[in-house]
Coordinates of C-alpha atoms in Angstrom, one line a residue:
Chain A
V209 CA 0.0 0.0 0.0
W210 CA 1.6 3.2 -1.2
L211 CA -1.3 5.7 -0.7
A212 CA -4.5 5.3 1.4
S213 CA -7.6 7.3 1.1
G214 CA -7.8 11.1 0.7
D215 CA -6.6 11.3 -3.0
D216 CA -8.5 10.6 -6.2
A217 CA -7.6 6.9 -5.8
A218 CA -5.6 4.6 -3.5
I219 CA -2.3 3.2 -4.8
T220 CA -1.1 -0.3 -4.2
V221 CA 1.6 -2.6 -5.6
P222 CA 0.0 -6.1 -5.6
P223 CA 2.6 -8.8 -5.2
G224 CA 1.1 -11.4 -7.6
A225 CA -2.5 -12.3 -8.4
T226 CA -5.4 -10.4 -7.0
A227 CA -9.0 -11.5 -6.2
T228 CA -11.5 -8.7 -6.2
S229 CA -15.1 -9.0 -5.1
V230 CA -17.9 -6.5 -4.6
D231 CA -20.9 -6.9 -2.2
A232 CA -23.6 -4.6 -1.2
M233 CA -26.0 -4.5 1.8
V234 CA -29.1 -2.4 1.6
E235 CA -31.4 -1.5 4.6
G236 CA -34.8 -3.1 4.2
V237 CA -33.4 -5.8 1.9
H238 CA -30.5 -7.3 3.8
F239 CA -30.9 -5.9 7.3
R240 CA -33.2 -3.8 9.5
R241 CA -31.7 -1.2 11.8
D242 CA -34.3 -2.1 14.5
A243 CA -33.1 -5.7 14.5
A244 CA -29.3 -5.3 14.5
P245 CA -27.0 -2.8 16.2
L246 CA -25.1 -0.5 13.8
S247 CA -21.8 -2.0 14.8
S248 CA -23.1 -5.5 13.8
I249 CA -24.3 -4.1 10.5
G250 CA -20.8 -2.8 9.8
R251 CA -19.2 -6.0 10.9
K252 CA -21.5 -8.1 8.8
A253 CA -21.0 -6.0 5.6
L254 CA -17.3 -6.4 5.6
T255 CA -17.4 -10.0 6.8
T256 CA -19.7 -11.1 4.0
A257 CA -17.6 -9.3 1.5
L258 CA -14.4 -11.0 2.9
S259 CA -16.2 -14.3 2.8
D260 CA -15.9 -14.2 -1.0
L261 CA -12.1 -13.9 -0.7
A262 CA -12.1 -16.8 1.8
A263 CA -13.9 -18.9 -0.8
M264 CA -11.1 -18.1 -3.3
G265 CA -8.4 -19.1 -0.8
A266 CA -7.0 -15.5 -1.0
A267 CA -5.2 -13.6 1.7
P268 CA -7.3 -10.6 2.5
G269 CA -5.6 -7.3 1.6
E270 CA -7.6 -4.1 1.1
A271 CA -11.2 -2.9 1.4
Y272 CA -13.0 0.1 -0.1
V273 CA -16.3 1.3 1.4
Q274 CA -19.1 3.2 -0.2
L275 CA -21.6 4.4 2.4
G276 CA -25.1 5.7 1.6
V277 CA -26.3 7.6 4.7
P278 CA -30.0 8.4 5.3
D279 CA -31.0 11.6 6.9
D280 CA -32.0 9.9 10.2
L281 CA -28.5 8.4 10.8
D282 CA -26.4 10.9 12.7
E283 CA -22.6 11.1 13.1
A284 CA -22.6 8.9 16.2
G285 CA -24.5 6.2 14.2
C286 CA -22.0 6.4 11.4
A287 CA -19.2 6.1 14.0
E288 CA -20.8 2.9 15.3
L289 CA -21.1 1.5 11.8
A290 CA -17.4 2.4 11.1
R291 CA -16.4 0.8 14.4
G292 CA -17.9 -2.5 13.3
L293 CA -16.1 -2.3 10.0
A294 CA -12.8 -1.3 11.6
E295 CA -13.0 -4.2 14.1
V296 CA -13.4 -6.8 11.3
A297 CA -10.7 -5.1 9.2
A298 CA -8.3 -5.2 12.2
D299 CA -9.2 -8.9 12.9
H300 CA -8.1 -9.8 9.4
S301 CA -5.3 -7.2 8.9
V302 CA -7.3 -5.6 6.1
A303 CA -6.4 -2.0 5.1
V304 CA -9.5 0.2 4.5
L305 CA -8.0 2.3 1.7
G306 CA -10.9 4.2 0.2
G307 CA -14.3 5.4 0.8
D308 CA -17.1 7.3 -0.7
V309 CA -19.9 8.8 1.5
T310 CA -23.1 10.1 0.0
R311 CA -26.6 10.7 1.1
A312 CA -29.1 7.9 0.3
P313 CA -32.8 7.2 1.1
T314 CA -31.8 4.1 3.2
L315 CA -28.6 2.9 4.7
T316 CA -26.5 1.3 2.1
L317 CA -23.0 -0.3 2.4
A318 CA -21.2 -1.3 -0.8
L319 CA -17.9 -3.1 -0.1
T320 CA -15.1 -3.8 -2.5
V321 CA -12.5 -6.2 -1.1
V322 CA -9.2 -7.2 -2.7
G323 CA -7.2 -10.3 -1.7
H324 CA -3.9 -11.6 -2.9
A325 CA -2.1 -14.8 -3.8
A326 CA 1.3 -15.5 -5.3
S327 CA -0.2 -16.6 -8.6
P328 CA -3.7 -17.3 -10.1
A329 CA -3.1 -21.0 -9.8
E330 CA -3.1 -20.7 -6.0
L331 CA -6.7 -19.3 -6.0
V332 CA -9.6 -21.7 -6.0
T333 CA -12.6 -21.1 -8.2
R334 CA -16.0 -22.8 -8.3
S335 CA -15.2 -24.7 -11.5
G336 CA -12.6 -27.3 -10.7
A337 CA -14.6 -30.0 -9.0
R338 CA -14.0 -33.4 -10.6
P339 CA -15.9 -36.7 -10.3
G340 CA -14.5 -38.7 -7.4
D341 CA -13.7 -35.6 -5.3
V342 CA -14.9 -35.5 -1.7
V343 CA -17.3 -32.7 -0.7
A344 CA -16.7 -31.2 2.7
V345 CA -17.9 -28.2 4.7
T346 CA -16.2 -26.1 7.4
G347 CA -17.7 -25.5 10.8
E348 CA -21.4 -26.1 11.5
L349 CA -24.5 -25.2 9.6
G350 CA -28.0 -24.0 10.3
G351 CA -27.1 -21.5 12.9
A352 CA -27.9 -18.4 10.9
A353 CA -31.3 -19.7 9.9
A354 CA -32.0 -20.7 13.5
G355 CA -30.8 -17.4 14.7
L356 CA -33.1 -15.6 12.3
L357 CA -36.1 -17.7 13.5
L358 CA -35.3 -16.9 17.1
G359 CA -35.2 -13.2 16.3
Q360 CA -38.6 -13.4 14.6
R361 CA -40.3 -15.7 17.2
S362 CA -38.8 -15.3 20.7
E363 CA -41.0 -18.1 22.1
L364 CA -38.8 -20.6 20.2
A365 CA -36.1 -19.9 22.8
R366 CA -38.2 -21.0 25.8
D367 CA -36.7 -24.4 26.4
L368 CA -33.2 -23.6 25.2
D369 CA -30.0 -22.8 27.1
P370 CA -29.7 -19.0 26.9
L371 CA -26.0 -19.3 25.9
V372 CA -27.0 -21.5 23.0
V373 CA -29.7 -19.0 22.0
E374 CA -27.2 -16.1 22.1
R375 CA -24.7 -18.0 19.9
L376 CA -27.4 -18.7 17.3
R377 CA -28.4 -15.1 17.3
L378 CA -24.8 -13.9 17.0
R379 CA -24.3 -16.4 14.1
Q380 CA -27.0 -14.5 12.2
L381 CA -26.0 -11.0 13.3
E382 CA -22.3 -11.3 13.2
P383 CA -21.1 -14.2 11.0
E384 CA -17.4 -15.0 10.6
A385 CA -15.4 -15.1 7.3
R386 CA -13.4 -18.3 7.1
L387 CA -10.3 -16.6 5.7
Q388 CA -7.6 -18.8 7.4
E389 CA -9.6 -21.9 6.6
G390 CA -10.0 -20.9 2.9
Q391 CA -6.2 -20.3 2.5
A392 CA -5.5 -23.7 4.3
L393 CA -7.9 -25.5 1.9
A394 CA -6.4 -23.8 -1.1
R395 CA -2.9 -25.0 0.0
S396 CA -4.4 -28.5 0.7
G397 CA -5.4 -29.1 -2.9
A398 CA -9.1 -27.8 -3.0
T399 CA -10.4 -28.2 -6.5
A400 CA -13.5 -26.0 -6.0
M401 CA -14.7 -23.7 -3.2
I402 CA -17.7 -21.5 -2.5
D403 CA -18.9 -19.7 0.6
L404 CA -22.4 -20.6 1.9
S405 CA -24.4 -17.4 1.5
D406 CA -27.3 -18.8 -0.5
G407 CA -27.6 -22.0 1.5
L408 CA -25.8 -25.4 1.2
G409 CA -28.1 -26.8 -1.5
G410 CA -28.1 -23.6 -3.7
D411 CA -24.3 -23.1 -3.4
A412 CA -23.6 -26.8 -4.1
G413 CA -25.7 -26.2 -7.2
H414 CA -23.4 -23.3 -8.2
V415 CA -20.3 -25.4 -7.9
A416 CA -22.0 -28.3 -9.8
E417 CA -23.0 -25.9 -12.6
A418 CA -19.6 -24.1 -12.8
S419 CA -17.7 -27.5 -12.8
G420 CA -20.1 -29.4 -15.0
V421 CA -20.5 -32.2 -12.4
E422 CA -23.0 -33.5 -10.0
V423 CA -22.5 -32.6 -6.3
V424 CA -24.2 -35.2 -4.0
I425 CA -24.7 -34.2 -0.3
E426 CA -25.8 -36.7 2.4
L427 CA -27.9 -34.5 4.7
E428 CA -27.4 -36.8 7.7
R429 CA -23.6 -36.0 7.6
V430 CA -24.1 -32.2 7.6
P431 CA -22.7 -30.8 10.9
L432 CA -25.3 -28.8 12.8
Q433 CA -24.6 -25.9 15.2
E434 CA -25.8 -26.6 18.8
G435 CA -29.5 -25.8 19.2
V436 CA -30.4 -25.9 15.5
A437 CA -32.3 -29.2 15.8
D438 CA -34.1 -27.8 18.9
V439 CA -35.1 -24.6 17.1
A440 CA -36.2 -26.5 14.0
G441 CA -38.3 -28.8 16.2
A442 CA -39.9 -26.0 18.1
A443 CA -40.6 -24.1 14.9
G444 CA -42.0 -27.2 13.2
V445 CA -39.4 -26.9 10.4
D446 CA -37.4 -29.9 9.1
V447 CA -33.9 -29.6 10.5
H448 CA -32.2 -30.6 7.2
E449 CA -34.3 -28.0 5.4
L450 CA -33.1 -25.4 7.9
A451 CA -29.4 -26.4 7.5
A452 CA -29.3 -27.0 3.8
E453 CA -31.8 -24.7 2.2
R454 CA -31.3 -21.4 4.0
G455 CA -28.3 -19.2 3.7
E456 CA -26.0 -16.9 5.6
D457 CA -23.9 -19.4 7.5
Y458 CA -20.8 -18.2 5.5
E459 CA -19.0 -21.5 6.0
L460 CA -17.0 -22.9 3.1
L461 CA -18.1 -25.7 0.8
V462 CA -15.1 -27.4 -0.7
T463 CA -14.3 -30.2 -3.1
L464 CA -11.0 -32.2 -2.7
P465 CA -9.4 -35.2 -4.3
D466 CA -9.8 -38.2 -2.0
E467 CA -6.1 -38.4 -1.3
R468 CA -5.9 -34.8 -0.1
V469 CA -8.7 -35.0 2.4
Q470 CA -6.6 -36.2 5.4
G471 CA -4.2 -33.3 4.8
A472 CA -7.0 -30.8 4.5
L473 CA -8.7 -32.1 7.7
H474 CA -5.4 -31.4 9.5
A475 CA -4.7 -28.1 7.9
V476 CA -8.2 -26.8 8.8
A477 CA -8.1 -28.2 12.3
V478 CA -4.9 -26.1 12.9
T479 CA -7.0 -23.0 12.4
G480 CA -9.4 -24.1 15.1
C481 CA -12.2 -25.1 12.8
A482 CA -13.7 -28.4 11.9
L483 CA -13.9 -29.8 8.3
T484 CA -16.5 -32.4 7.7
P485 CA -16.9 -34.6 4.6
I486 CA -20.6 -34.6 3.6
G487 CA -20.7 -36.0 0.1
A488 CA -19.1 -36.7 -3.2
V489 CA -18.7 -35.3 -6.7
G490 CA -20.1 -37.5 -9.5
E491 CA -20.7 -37.4 -13.2
G492 CA -23.9 -35.6 -14.0
A493 CA -25.3 -32.1 -13.3
G494 CA -26.7 -30.1 -10.4
A495 CA -26.8 -30.7 -6.7
V496 CA -28.5 -33.7 -5.2
L497 CA -29.5 -33.9 -1.5
I498 CA -29.9 -37.4 0.0
E499 CA -32.4 -37.5 2.9
P500 CA -31.7 -39.7 5.9
D501 CA -34.2 -42.2 4.5
G502 CA -32.2 -42.5 1.3
S503 CA -34.5 -40.6 -0.9
K504 CA -32.9 -38.1 -3.3
R505 CA -34.1 -34.6 -4.2
K506 CA -32.9 -31.4 -5.9
P507 CA -32.4 -28.4 -3.5
A508 CA -35.3 -26.1 -3.6
G509 CA -33.1 -23.1 -3.2
F510 CA -31.2 -24.0 -6.3
D511 CA -34.4 -24.3 -8.4
Q512 CA -35.5 -20.9 -7.2
L513 CA -32.2 -19.4 -8.2
Q514 CA -32.5 -21.0 -11.7
S515 CA -36.0 -19.7 -12.3
Chain B
V1164 CA -7.4 -10.7 -16.3
W1165 CA -7.6 -14.4 -15.5
L1166 CA -11.2 -14.8 -14.4
A1167 CA -14.1 -12.4 -15.0
S1168 CA -17.4 -12.4 -13.2
G1169 CA -19.4 -15.4 -12.2
D1170 CA -17.2 -16.8 -9.4
D1171 CA -16.8 -15.6 -5.8
A1172 CA -14.2 -13.0 -7.0
A1173 CA -12.5 -11.9 -10.2
I1174 CA -8.8 -12.8 -10.6
T1175 CA -6.2 -10.4 -12.2
V1176 CA -2.5 -10.2 -12.3
P1177 CA -1.7 -6.5 -12.1
P1178 CA 1.5 -5.6 -13.9
G1179 CA 2.9 -2.9 -11.5
A1180 CA 1.1 -0.3 -9.4
T1181 CA -2.7 -0.1 -9.2
A1182 CA -4.9 2.9 -8.5
T1183 CA -8.3 2.0 -7.1
S1184 CA -11.2 4.3 -6.7
V1185 CA -14.8 3.9 -5.5
D1186 CA -17.7 6.2 -6.5
A1187 CA -21.5 5.9 -6.0
M1188 CA -24.4 7.6 -7.7
V1189 CA -27.8 7.6 -5.9
E1190 CA -31.1 8.5 -7.5
G1191 CA -32.5 11.7 -6.0
V1192 CA -29.1 12.8 -4.8
H1193 CA -26.9 12.6 -7.9
F1194 CA -29.5 12.2 -10.7
R1195 CA -33.2 12.0 -11.5
R1196 CA -34.6 9.4 -13.7
D1197 CA -37.1 11.9 -15.2
A1198 CA -34.2 14.2 -16.2
A1199 CA -31.8 11.7 -17.8
P1200 CA -32.2 8.6 -20.0
L1201 CA -31.0 5.4 -18.3
S1202 CA -28.2 4.9 -20.7
S1203 CA -26.8 8.4 -19.8
I1204 CA -27.0 7.5 -16.1
G1205 CA -25.0 4.3 -16.8
R1206 CA -22.5 6.3 -18.9
K1207 CA -22.1 9.0 -16.3
A1208 CA -21.7 6.5 -13.4
L1209 CA -18.7 4.8 -15.0
T1210 CA -17.3 8.0 -16.5
T1211 CA -17.2 9.9 -13.2
A1212 CA -15.5 6.9 -11.6
L1213 CA -12.9 6.6 -14.4
S1214 CA -12.3 10.4 -14.1
D1215 CA -10.6 9.7 -10.7
L1216 CA -8.2 7.3 -12.5
A1217 CA -7.6 10.0 -15.1
A1218 CA -6.7 12.3 -12.3
M1219 CA -4.0 9.8 -11.2
G1220 CA -2.6 9.4 -14.7
A1221 CA -3.5 5.7 -14.5
A1222 CA -4.3 3.5 -17.5
P1223 CA -7.9 2.3 -17.0
G1224 CA -8.1 -1.5 -16.4
E1225 CA -11.1 -3.0 -14.6
A1226 CA -14.4 -2.0 -13.3
Y1227 CA -16.8 -3.6 -10.8
V1228 CA -20.4 -2.6 -10.6
Q1229 CA -22.9 -2.8 -7.7
L1230 CA -26.4 -2.1 -8.8
G1231 CA -29.3 -1.4 -6.5
V1232 CA -32.5 -1.8 -8.5
P1233 CA -35.8 -0.4 -7.3
D1234 CA -39.1 -2.2 -7.9
D1235 CA -40.2 0.1 -10.7
L1236 CA -37.1 -0.5 -12.9
D1237 CA -37.8 -3.4 -15.2
E1238 CA -35.4 -5.6 -17.1
A1239 CA -35.4 -3.4 -20.2
G1240 CA -34.5 -0.5 -18.0
C1241 CA -31.6 -2.4 -16.5
A1242 CA -30.4 -3.3 -20.0
E1243 CA -30.5 0.4 -21.0
L1244 CA -28.4 1.2 -17.9
A1245 CA -26.0 -1.6 -18.7
R1246 CA -25.7 -0.4 -22.3
G1247 CA -24.5 3.0 -21.1
L1248 CA -22.0 1.4 -18.8
A1249 CA -20.8 -1.0 -21.5
E1250 CA -20.3 1.8 -24.1
V1251 CA -18.0 3.7 -21.8
A1252 CA -16.2 0.6 -20.8
A1253 CA -15.6 -0.3 -24.5
D1254 CA -14.5 3.3 -25.3
H1255 CA -11.8 3.1 -22.7
S1256 CA -11.0 -0.7 -23.0
V1257 CA -12.2 -1.3 -19.5
A1258 CA -13.1 -4.9 -18.5
V1259 CA -16.2 -5.0 -16.3
L1260 CA -15.2 -8.0 -14.2
G1261 CA -17.7 -8.2 -11.4
G1262 CA -21.1 -7.2 -10.3
D1263 CA -23.5 -7.4 -7.5
V1264 CA -27.2 -6.7 -8.1
T1265 CA -29.6 -6.2 -5.3
R1266 CA -33.0 -4.7 -4.7
A1267 CA -32.9 -1.1 -3.3
P1268 CA -35.5 1.6 -2.6
T1269 CA -34.0 3.9 -5.3
L1270 CA -31.6 3.3 -8.2
T1271 CA -28.1 3.1 -6.9
L1272 CA -24.9 2.6 -8.9
A1273 CA -21.7 2.0 -6.9
L1274 CA -18.6 1.7 -9.1
T1275 CA -15.1 0.4 -8.3
V1276 CA -12.5 1.1 -10.9
V1277 CA -8.9 -0.1 -11.0
G1278 CA -6.2 1.5 -13.1
H1279 CA -2.6 0.6 -13.7
A1280 CA 0.9 2.1 -14.0
A1281 CA 4.3 0.6 -14.2
S1282 CA 5.2 1.9 -10.7
P1283 CA 3.7 4.2 -8.0
A1284 CA 6.1 7.0 -9.1
E1285 CA 4.3 7.2 -12.4
L1286 CA 1.0 8.0 -10.7
V1287 CA 0.1 11.6 -9.9
T1288 CA -1.4 12.5 -6.5
R1289 CA -2.9 15.8 -5.3
S1290 CA 0.1 16.5 -3.0
G1291 CA 3.0 17.3 -5.2
A1292 CA 2.3 20.9 -6.3
R1293 CA 5.3 23.1 -5.6
P1294 CA 5.6 27.0 -5.5
G1295 CA 6.6 28.1 -8.9
D1296 CA 4.6 25.4 -10.7
V1297 CA 2.2 26.5 -13.5
V1298 CA -1.6 25.6 -13.0
A1299 CA -3.4 24.5 -16.1
V1300 CA -6.7 22.9 -17.0
T1301 CA -7.8 20.6 -19.8
G1302 CA -10.7 21.4 -22.1
E1303 CA -13.3 24.0 -21.3
L1304 CA -15.2 24.7 -18.2
G1305 CA -18.7 25.8 -17.2
G1306 CA -20.5 23.5 -19.6
A1307 CA -21.9 21.2 -17.0
A1308 CA -23.3 24.0 -14.9
A1309 CA -24.8 25.8 -17.9
G1310 CA -26.3 22.5 -19.1
L1311 CA -27.9 22.0 -15.7
L1312 CA -29.4 25.5 -15.8
L1313 CA -30.7 24.9 -19.3
G1314 CA -32.4 21.7 -18.1
Q1315 CA -34.0 23.6 -15.2
R1316 CA -35.0 26.7 -17.2
S1317 CA -35.6 26.0 -20.8
E1318 CA -36.3 29.7 -21.6
L1319 CA -32.5 30.3 -21.2
A1320 CA -32.0 28.5 -24.5
R1321 CA -34.2 30.9 -26.5
D1322 CA -31.5 33.0 -28.1
L1323 CA -28.9 30.2 -28.5
D1324 CA -27.8 28.0 -31.4
P1325 CA -29.7 24.7 -30.7
L1326 CA -26.4 22.8 -31.4
V1327 CA -24.6 24.8 -28.7
V1328 CA -27.5 24.1 -26.3
E1329 CA -27.4 20.4 -27.1
R1330 CA -23.6 20.3 -26.4
L1331 CA -24.1 22.0 -23.1
R1332 CA -26.9 19.6 -22.1
L1333 CA -24.8 16.6 -23.1
R1334 CA -21.8 18.0 -21.1
Q1335 CA -24.0 17.7 -18.0
L1336 CA -25.7 14.4 -18.9
E1337 CA -22.7 12.6 -20.4
P1338 CA -19.4 14.0 -19.3
E1339 CA -16.1 12.6 -20.6
A1340 CA -13.3 11.2 -18.5
R1341 CA -9.9 12.7 -19.6
L1342 CA -8.1 9.4 -19.4
Q1343 CA -5.6 9.8 -22.3
E1344 CA -5.0 13.4 -21.2
G1345 CA -4.3 12.3 -17.6
Q1346 CA -1.8 9.7 -18.8
A1347 CA -0.2 12.3 -21.1
L1348 CA 0.1 14.8 -18.3
A1349 CA 1.6 12.2 -15.9
R1350 CA 4.3 11.4 -18.5
S1351 CA 4.8 15.2 -19.0
G1352 CA 5.9 15.8 -15.4
A1353 CA 2.6 16.7 -13.7
T1354 CA 3.4 17.4 -10.0
A1355 CA -0.3 17.3 -8.8
M1356 CA -3.6 16.5 -10.5
I1357 CA -7.3 16.4 -9.7
D1358 CA -10.5 16.0 -11.7
L1359 CA -13.0 18.8 -11.5
S1360 CA -16.0 17.2 -9.8
D1361 CA -16.6 19.7 -7.1
G1362 CA -15.8 22.8 -9.2
L1363 CA -12.5 24.6 -10.1
G1364 CA -12.3 26.6 -6.9
G1365 CA -13.1 23.8 -4.6
D1366 CA -10.8 21.3 -6.3
A1367 CA -8.0 23.8 -6.5
G1368 CA -8.4 24.1 -2.7
H1369 CA -8.1 20.3 -2.4
V1370 CA -4.7 20.4 -4.2
A1371 CA -3.6 23.4 -2.2
E1372 CA -4.4 21.6 1.0
A1373 CA -2.9 18.3 0.1
S1374 CA 0.3 20.0 -1.3
G1375 CA 0.6 22.6 1.5
V1376 CA 0.7 25.5 -1.1
E1377 CA -1.4 28.3 -2.4
V1378 CA -3.0 27.7 -5.8
V1379 CA -3.8 31.0 -7.6
I1380 CA -6.2 31.0 -10.5
E1381 CA -6.8 34.0 -12.8
L1382 CA -10.5 33.7 -13.7
E1383 CA -10.1 35.6 -16.9
R1384 CA -7.8 32.9 -18.3
V1385 CA -10.2 30.0 -17.6
P1386 CA -11.4 28.6 -20.9
L1387 CA -15.2 28.6 -21.3
Q1388 CA -17.3 26.1 -23.3
E1389 CA -19.2 27.8 -26.1
G1390 CA -22.5 29.2 -24.9
V1391 CA -21.6 29.3 -21.2
A1392 CA -21.3 33.1 -21.2
D1393 CA -24.6 33.4 -22.9
V1394 CA -26.4 31.1 -20.5
A1395 CA -24.8 32.9 -17.5
G1396 CA -25.9 36.2 -19.0
A1397 CA -29.5 35.0 -19.6
A1398 CA -29.7 33.5 -16.1
G1399 CA -28.2 36.6 -14.5
V1400 CA -25.3 34.6 -13.0
D1401 CA -21.7 35.7 -13.0
V1402 CA -20.0 33.7 -15.7
H1403 CA -16.8 33.2 -13.6
E1404 CA -19.0 31.9 -10.7
L1405 CA -20.6 29.4 -13.2
A1406 CA -17.2 28.2 -14.5
A1407 CA -15.2 28.2 -11.3
E1408 CA -17.7 27.5 -8.4
R1409 CA -19.9 24.7 -9.8
G1410 CA -18.8 21.2 -10.5
E1411 CA -19.2 18.2 -12.8
D1412 CA -17.1 19.4 -15.8
Y1413 CA -14.7 16.5 -15.1
E1414 CA -11.8 18.3 -16.7
L1415 CA -8.3 17.9 -15.1
L1416 CA -6.6 20.6 -13.0
V1417 CA -2.9 20.0 -13.1
T1418 CA 0.3 21.6 -11.8
L1419 CA 3.5 21.5 -13.8
P1420 CA 7.0 22.8 -13.4
D1421 CA 7.4 25.8 -15.7
E1422 CA 10.0 24.0 -17.9
R1423 CA 7.6 21.1 -18.5
V1424 CA 4.6 23.2 -19.7
Q1425 CA 5.5 23.3 -23.4
G1426 CA 5.9 19.5 -23.5
A1427 CA 2.6 19.1 -21.7
L1428 CA 0.8 21.4 -24.0
H1429 CA 2.0 19.3 -27.0
A1430 CA 1.3 16.0 -25.3
V1431 CA -2.3 16.9 -24.5
A1432 CA -2.8 18.5 -27.9
V1433 CA -2.0 15.1 -29.5
T1434 CA -5.0 13.6 -27.6
G1435 CA -7.2 16.2 -29.3
C1436 CA -7.8 18.3 -26.2
A1437 CA -6.6 21.7 -25.2
L1438 CA -4.5 22.5 -22.1
T1439 CA -4.7 26.1 -20.8
P1440 CA -2.4 27.7 -18.2
I1441 CA -4.7 29.6 -15.8
G1442 CA -2.5 30.3 -12.8
A1443 CA 0.4 29.6 -10.6
V1444 CA 1.3 27.8 -7.4
G1445 CA 2.7 29.9 -4.6
E1446 CA 3.8 29.8 -1.0
G1447 CA 0.8 29.9 1.3
A1448 CA -2.4 28.0 1.8
G1449 CA -5.7 27.4 0.0
A1450 CA -7.0 28.4 -3.4
V1451 CA -7.2 32.1 -4.5
L1452 CA -9.4 33.3 -7.3
I1453 CA -8.4 36.5 -9.1
E1454 CA -11.3 38.4 -10.6
P1455 CA -10.9 40.2 -14.0
D1456 CA -10.7 43.5 -12.0
G1457 CA -7.7 42.2 -10.1
S1458 CA -9.6 41.6 -6.8
K1459 CA -8.8 38.4 -5.0
R1460 CA -11.2 36.0 -3.1
K1461 CA -11.4 32.5 -1.7
P1462 CA -13.6 30.1 -3.6
A1463 CA -17.0 29.8 -2.0
G1464 CA -17.2 26.1 -2.9
F1465 CA -14.0 25.4 -1.0
D1466 CA -15.3 27.2 2.1
Q1467 CA -18.5 25.1 2.0
L1468 CA -16.6 21.9 1.8
Q1469 CA -14.5 22.9 4.8
S1470 CA -17.5 23.7 7.0

């Protein structure tokens, strides 16, 4: 970084390949100010943008922020928002180099993030999955969807440990970007990778489509965050639907050659996160979800995205 | 460019230094859909973003677009908008590598543009102006402000050549980014450069502040677009106020050592554009405008920006 914000543009000298992603969050579409503190909104905006770099296996580098500020957000509110952004930037050693602040009818955060790798070959796209590869997922799923349900229907929390409830709510409000895990998986031979923003089924479908393969996921093997089954039960929702069809967990879905799986499990464990094999890549097209009773179906989310 | 849009991030291998700038346009704040065709809005969004790269002397490279689409903008409208963006991208050989489309209460375009240079030293910031430098401006000023007045008060066009009126309106609706001129000026030894988005006085103030110098501009020497004086006269507005205090001309204000001016005049002329010396850099602080009668004043626009 040669020149940060304050001039017409920021100047950097990137060391090799860059991965660049843009991501916007709009009030009323992606969040409500009455349902999330401003610092959480700031955290989530940068986290979800960085999650795309995690899914490339890139090392996070720079961020640029465009803020649309409505009339009813004062300077203290903007500072709260900026604090959330700055915390996430500091956590991941990201330099916030540029910004553009304008008035807007509703709060809008548009983030551009740039990550780095020594060469393009070290970055992982969605298109390299091959038949025979193992499909795995980082961390645990369903927490964001359960947290959202808890926020909408507080009675669902009645029989749950308050700490478990708090973790589910935080999962939805303040997800984590799996940046270290993504880099570890890239070094471990990942053939394709995507972050779970649309939901496991839908995002598996994206990998399947980009790679020209079938991605088969056994729902029984999908790791669930603590309390997800309880919330699903209390809400009368199928737990696998909650974990596989709803988004925003921001875990990584990865495909790996069979012989690289042990190494990847170890490399991800070193970062403090779990990696769980949940399926396999086959010849064919699209994502297939296998229910615990052995029946197969296409993910609903993927169909919606295609239509 | 290794990988364009469709994955989690775009992959590039930048050749040396990069200049990155972000810029947003929000309906109701920066434009009105009833006053500009959608293709013009698309053109202007990318042009004004690229103008920041012009002001660095960078060669334009990539663009990333975040689009917030309101419910009343249909697919045909989005295609019009995209056509305007694509035209400007093609004009300047810019690769549109990424995008993010979301719903939004009003039409919002957030652009990220990346330019390139062999090294950081070849890029021109706002902070290098030195006492003794000549101050010059590309092209002609006042057209955007006159075009805006004509759009608001059509009676001002009554005594004007319709072609001149059309050029003034286009100047406001579809400005040009001085990318070739910016690169020519960077090669010609420009010490500081800025694009005129806020207005000549205000932007001269930005250079003065960043460089720690005084930037003196003789208003009588400022080149005016044809018809600007007529519109100012018809509207009862001082022509120098129109040309120096209002923004959106997107010409380049540049400072150059005296001995480099002849070379710069030639280098810019080769691009088909004029370069006009309009003042000098001195010891001191801030921008100073000299009226034709010799009186001096601070630009009003600059004061507004400081308050």
